[in-house]
Coordinates of N, CA, C and O in Angstrom, one line a residue:
M1 N 9.5 -3.8 -18.3 CA 10.4 -4.3 -17.3 C 9.7 -5.5 -16.5 O 8.5 -5.4 -16.2
R2 N 10.5 -6.5 -16.3 CA 10.0 -7.6 -15.5 C 10.1 -7.2 -14.0 O 11.0 -6.5 -13.6
L3 N 9.2 -7.8 -13.2 CA 9.2 -7.6 -11.8 C 9.5 -8.9 -11.1 O 8.8 -9.9 -11.4
H4 N 10.5 -9.0 -10.3 CA 10.8 -10.2 -9.6 C 10.8 -10.0 -8.0 O 11.5 -9.1 -7.5
W5 N 9.9 -10.7 -7.4 CA 9.8 -10.6 -5.9 C 10.7 -11.6 -5.3 O 10.6 -12.8 -5.6
T6 N 11.6 -11.2 -4.5 CA 12.5 -12.2 -3.7 C 11.6 -12.8 -2.7 O 10.6 -12.3 -2.3
P7 N 12.0 -14.0 -2.2 CA 11.3 -14.6 -1.1 C 11.2 -13.7 0.1 O 10.1 -13.6 0.8
H8 N 12.2 -13.0 0.5 CA 12.2 -12.0 1.6 C 11.1 -11.0 1.4 O 10.3 -10.6 2.3
A9 N 11.0 -10.4 0.2 CA 10.0 -9.4 -0.1 C 8.6 -9.9 0.0 O 7.7 -9.3 0.6
R10 N 8.3 -11.1 -0.5 CA 7.0 -11.7 -0.4 C 6.7 -12.0 1.1 O 5.6 -11.6 1.6
E11 N 7.6 -12.5 1.8 CA 7.4 -12.8 3.3 C 7.1 -11.5 4.0 O 6.2 -11.4 4.9
D12 N 7.9 -10.5 3.7 CA 7.8 -9.2 4.4 C 6.4 -8.6 4.2 O 5.7 -8.1 5.1
L13 N 5.9 -8.7 2.9 CA 4.6 -8.1 2.6 C 3.5 -8.8 3.3 O 2.7 -8.1 4.0
F14 N 3.5 -10.1 3.3 CA 2.4 -10.8 4.0 C 2.5 -10.7 5.5 O 1.5 -10.6 6.2
R15 N 3.7 -10.6 6.1 CA 3.9 -10.4 7.5 C 3.4 -9.0 7.9 O 2.7 -8.9 8.9
L16 N 3.7 -8.0 7.2 CA 3.3 -6.7 7.5 C 1.7 -6.6 7.3 O 1.1 -5.9 8.1
A17 N 1.2 -7.2 6.3 CA -0.3 -7.2 6.1 C -1.0 -7.9 7.3 O -2.0 -7.3 7.8
E18 N -0.4 -9.0 7.7 CA -1.1 -9.7 8.9 C -1.0 -8.9 10.1 O -1.9 -8.9 11.0
S19 N 0.1 -8.1 10.3 CA 0.2 -7.3 11.5 C -0.4 -6.0 11.5 O -0.4 -5.2 12.4
A20 N -1.1 -5.7 10.3 CA -1.7 -4.4 10.2 C -2.8 -4.1 11.2 O -3.2 -3.0 11.5
G21 N -3.4 -5.2 11.7 CA -4.4 -5.0 12.8 C -5.8 -5.1 12.4 O -6.7 -5.6 13.2
D22 N -6.2 -4.8 11.2 CA -7.6 -4.9 10.8 C -7.6 -5.2 9.3 O -6.7 -4.8 8.5
P23 N -8.7 -5.8 8.8 CA -8.8 -6.1 7.4 C -8.7 -4.9 6.4 O -8.1 -5.0 5.3
G24 N -9.1 -3.8 6.8 CA -9.0 -2.6 6.0 C -7.6 -2.1 5.8 O -7.2 -1.8 4.7
S25 N -6.8 -2.2 6.8 CA -5.4 -1.8 6.7 C -4.6 -2.8 5.9 O -3.7 -2.5 5.1
E26 N -5.0 -4.1 6.1 CA -4.3 -5.2 5.4 C -4.6 -5.0 3.9 O -3.7 -5.1 3.1
A27 N -5.8 -4.8 3.5 CA -6.2 -4.6 2.1 C -5.5 -3.4 1.5 O -5.1 -3.4 0.4
A28 N -5.5 -2.3 2.3 CA -4.8 -1.1 1.8 C -3.3 -1.3 1.5 O -2.8 -0.8 0.5
L29 N -2.7 -2.1 2.4 CA -1.3 -2.4 2.1 C -1.1 -3.2 0.9 O -0.2 -2.9 0.0
L30 N -1.9 -4.2 0.7 CA -1.8 -5.0 -0.5 C -2.1 -4.3 -1.8 O -1.4 -4.4 -2.8
R31 N -3.2 -3.5 -1.7 CA -3.5 -2.6 -2.9 C -2.4 -1.6 -3.2 O -2.0 -1.4 -4.3
G32 N -1.9 -1.0 -2.1 CA -0.8 0.0 -2.3 C 0.4 -0.7 -2.9 O 1.1 0.0 -3.7
A33 N 0.7 -1.9 -2.5 CA 1.9 -2.6 -3.0 C 1.7 -2.8 -4.5 O 2.7 -2.7 -5.3
I34 N 0.5 -3.2 -4.9 CA 0.3 -3.4 -6.3 C 0.5 -2.1 -7.1 O 1.2 -2.1 -8.1
A35 N -0.1 -1.0 -6.6 CA 0.0 0.3 -7.3 C 1.5 0.7 -7.3 O 2.0 1.2 -8.3
A36 N 2.2 0.5 -6.2 CA 3.6 1.0 -6.2 C 4.5 0.2 -7.2 O 5.3 0.7 -7.8
T37 N 4.2 -1.1 -7.3 CA 5.1 -1.9 -8.2 C 4.7 -1.6 -9.6 O 5.6 -1.6 -10.5
E38 N 3.4 -1.2 -9.9 CA 3.1 -0.8 -11.2 C 3.8 0.5 -11.6 O 4.3 0.7 -12.7
Q39 N 3.9 1.4 -10.6 CA 4.7 2.7 -10.8 C 6.1 2.4 -11.1 O 6.8 3.0 -12.0
L40 N 6.7 1.4 -10.4 CA 8.1 1.1 -10.6 C 8.3 0.5 -12.0 O 9.3 0.7 -12.6
Q41 N 7.4 -0.3 -12.4 CA 7.5 -0.9 -13.8 C 7.5 0.2 -14.8 O 8.2 0.1 -15.8
A42 N 6.7 1.2 -14.6 CA 6.6 2.3 -15.6 C 7.8 3.2 -15.5 O 8.3 3.7 -16.6
H43 N 8.4 3.4 -14.3 CA 9.5 4.3 -14.1 C 10.5 3.7 -13.1 O 10.5 4.0 -11.9
P44 N 11.3 2.7 -13.6 CA 12.1 1.9 -12.7 C 13.1 2.7 -11.8 O 13.3 2.3 -10.7
R45 N 13.5 3.8 -12.2 CA 14.5 4.6 -11.4 C 13.9 5.8 -10.7 O 14.6 6.7 -10.3
I46 N 12.6 5.7 -10.4 CA 11.8 6.8 -9.8 C 12.2 6.9 -8.3 O 12.3 8.0 -7.8
G47 N 12.6 5.8 -7.7 CA 12.9 5.9 -6.2 C 14.4 6.4 -6.0 O 15.2 6.0 -6.8
P48 N 14.6 7.1 -5.0 CA 16.0 7.6 -4.7 C 16.9 6.4 -4.3 O 16.5 5.5 -3.7
A49 N 18.1 6.5 -4.7 CA 19.1 5.5 -4.3 C 19.5 5.8 -2.9 O 19.4 6.9 -2.4
I50 N 19.8 4.7 -2.2 CA 20.2 4.8 -0.8 C 21.7 4.8 -0.7 O 22.4 3.9 -1.1
D51 N 22.2 5.9 -0.1 CA 23.6 6.0 0.2 C 24.5 5.6 -1.0 O 25.4 4.8 -0.9
S52 N 24.2 6.2 -2.2 CA 25.0 5.9 -3.4 C 25.1 4.4 -3.7 O 26.1 4.0 -4.3
N53 N 24.2 3.7 -3.2 CA 24.1 2.2 -3.4 C 23.2 2.0 -4.6 O 22.5 2.8 -5.1
R54 N 23.3 0.8 -5.1 CA 22.4 0.5 -6.3 C 21.0 0.2 -5.8 O 20.0 0.0 -6.5
I55 N 20.8 0.1 -4.5 CA 19.5 -0.2 -3.9 C 18.7 1.1 -3.8 O 19.2 2.2 -3.5
R56 N 17.4 1.0 -4.2 CA 16.6 2.2 -4.2 C 15.4 1.9 -3.3 O 15.1 0.8 -2.9
K57 N 14.7 3.0 -2.9 CA 13.5 2.9 -2.1 C 12.3 3.6 -2.7 O 12.5 4.6 -3.4
W58 N 11.1 3.0 -2.5 CA 9.9 3.7 -3.0 C 8.8 3.4 -2.0 O 8.6 2.3 -1.5
P59 N 8.0 4.4 -1.6 CA 7.0 4.3 -0.6 C 5.7 3.5 -1.2 O 5.4 3.6 -2.4
I60 N 5.1 2.9 -0.3 CA 3.8 2.3 -0.6 C 2.7 3.3 -0.1 O 2.6 3.5 1.1
A61 N 2.1 4.0 -1.0 CA 1.2 5.1 -0.7 C 0.1 4.7 0.3 O -0.4 3.6 0.2
G62 N -0.1 5.6 1.2 CA -1.2 5.3 2.2 C -0.8 4.4 3.3 O -1.6 4.0 4.1
T63 N 0.5 4.0 3.3 CA 1.0 3.1 4.4 C 2.3 3.6 4.9 O 2.9 4.4 4.2
P64 N 2.8 3.1 6.0 CA 4.1 3.5 6.5 C 5.2 2.5 6.0 O 6.2 2.3 6.6
C65 N 5.0 2.0 4.8 CA 5.9 1.0 4.3 C 6.7 1.4 3.1 O 6.2 2.3 2.3
L66 N 7.9 0.8 2.9 CA 8.7 1.1 1.8 C 9.1 -0.1 1.0 O 9.2 -1.2 1.7
I67 N 9.3 0.0 -0.3 CA 9.8 -1.1 -1.1 C 11.3 -0.8 -1.3 O 11.7 0.3 -1.7
L68 N 12.2 -1.8 -1.0 CA 13.6 -1.7 -1.3 C 13.8 -2.5 -2.5 O 13.5 -3.7 -2.5
Y69 N 14.4 -1.9 -3.5 CA 14.6 -2.6 -4.8 C 15.8 -2.3 -5.6 O 16.5 -1.3 -5.2
M70 N 16.2 -3.1 -6.6 CA 17.3 -2.8 -7.5 C 16.8 -2.9 -8.9 O 15.9 -3.7 -9.2
V71 N 17.4 -2.2 -9.8 CA 17.1 -2.3 -11.2 C 18.3 -3.0 -11.8 O 19.5 -2.6 -11.7
R72 N 18.0 -4.1 -12.5 CA 19.1 -4.9 -13.2 C 18.6 -5.1 -14.6 O 17.7 -5.9 -14.8
E73 N 19.3 -4.5 -15.6 CA 19.0 -4.6 -17.0 C 17.5 -4.5 -17.2 O 16.9 -3.4 -17.1
D74 N 16.8 -5.6 -17.5 CA 15.3 -5.5 -17.8 C 14.5 -6.0 -16.6 O 13.3 -6.3 -16.8
T75 N 15.0 -6.1 -15.4 CA 14.3 -6.6 -14.3 C 14.4 -5.7 -13.1 O 15.4 -5.1 -12.8
I76 N 13.3 -5.5 -12.4 CA 13.2 -4.8 -11.1 C 13.2 -5.9 -10.1 O 12.2 -6.7 -10.0
L77 N 14.2 -5.9 -9.2 CA 14.3 -6.9 -8.2 C 13.8 -6.3 -6.9 O 14.4 -5.4 -6.3
L78 N 12.7 -6.8 -6.4 CA 12.1 -6.3 -5.1 C 12.8 -7.1 -4.0 O 12.6 -8.3 -3.9
L79 N 13.6 -6.4 -3.2 CA 14.4 -7.0 -2.2 C 13.7 -7.2 -0.9 O 13.7 -8.3 -0.3
R80 N 13.1 -6.2 -0.4 CA 12.4 -6.2 0.9 C 11.2 -5.2 0.9 O 11.2 -4.2 0.2
I81 N 10.3 -5.5 1.8 CA 9.2 -4.5 2.1 C 9.3 -4.3 3.6 O 9.3 -5.2 4.4
V82 N 9.5 -3.0 3.9 CA 9.8 -2.7 5.3 C 8.9 -1.5 5.8 O 8.4 -0.7 5.1
H83 N 8.8 -1.5 7.1 CA 8.1 -0.4 7.8 C 9.1 0.7 7.8 O 10.3 0.5 8.1
N84 N 8.7 2.0 7.5 CA 9.6 3.1 7.5 C 10.3 3.4 8.8 O 11.3 4.1 8.9
R85 N 9.7 2.9 9.9 CA 10.3 3.2 11.2 C 11.2 2.1 11.7 O 11.7 2.1 12.8
S86 N 11.3 1.0 10.9 CA 12.2 -0.1 11.3 C 13.6 0.3 11.0 O 13.9 1.3 10.3
D87 N 14.5 -0.6 11.3 CA 15.9 -0.4 11.0 C 16.2 -0.9 9.6 O 17.1 -1.7 9.4
W88 N 15.5 -0.4 8.6 CA 15.6 -0.9 7.3 C 16.9 -0.6 6.6 O 17.4 -1.3 5.7
Q89 N 17.6 0.5 7.1 CA 18.9 0.8 6.4 C 19.9 -0.2 6.7 O 20.9 -0.4 5.9
S90 N 19.8 -1.0 7.7 CA 20.7 -2.1 7.9 C 20.5 -3.2 6.9 O 21.4 -4.1 6.8
L91 N 19.4 -3.3 6.3 CA 19.1 -4.3 5.3 C 19.6 -3.9 3.9 O 19.8 -4.8 3.1
A92 N 19.8 -2.6 3.7 CA 20.2 -2.2 2.4 C 21.7 -2.4 2.1 O 22.5 -2.5 2.9

């Protein structure tokens, strides 16, 4: 499966990393995002669908963040990276 980061997802990831507060947390988020996207590539439909929508969510381990994504044929489309306490459902 191909992995495609939307501009929003890239911006979200770097914004969240910068706001993490310390270099250790920033690095943990970036490493976690890499591990989470590798899991998605191996098992694209692993994340639960949101409200019977085609959008799915998957956690970034060790962080309070989620990946919102869609599976389209041979591509995983990473839509947004969000904090789990934000109003992310309005984005889905």
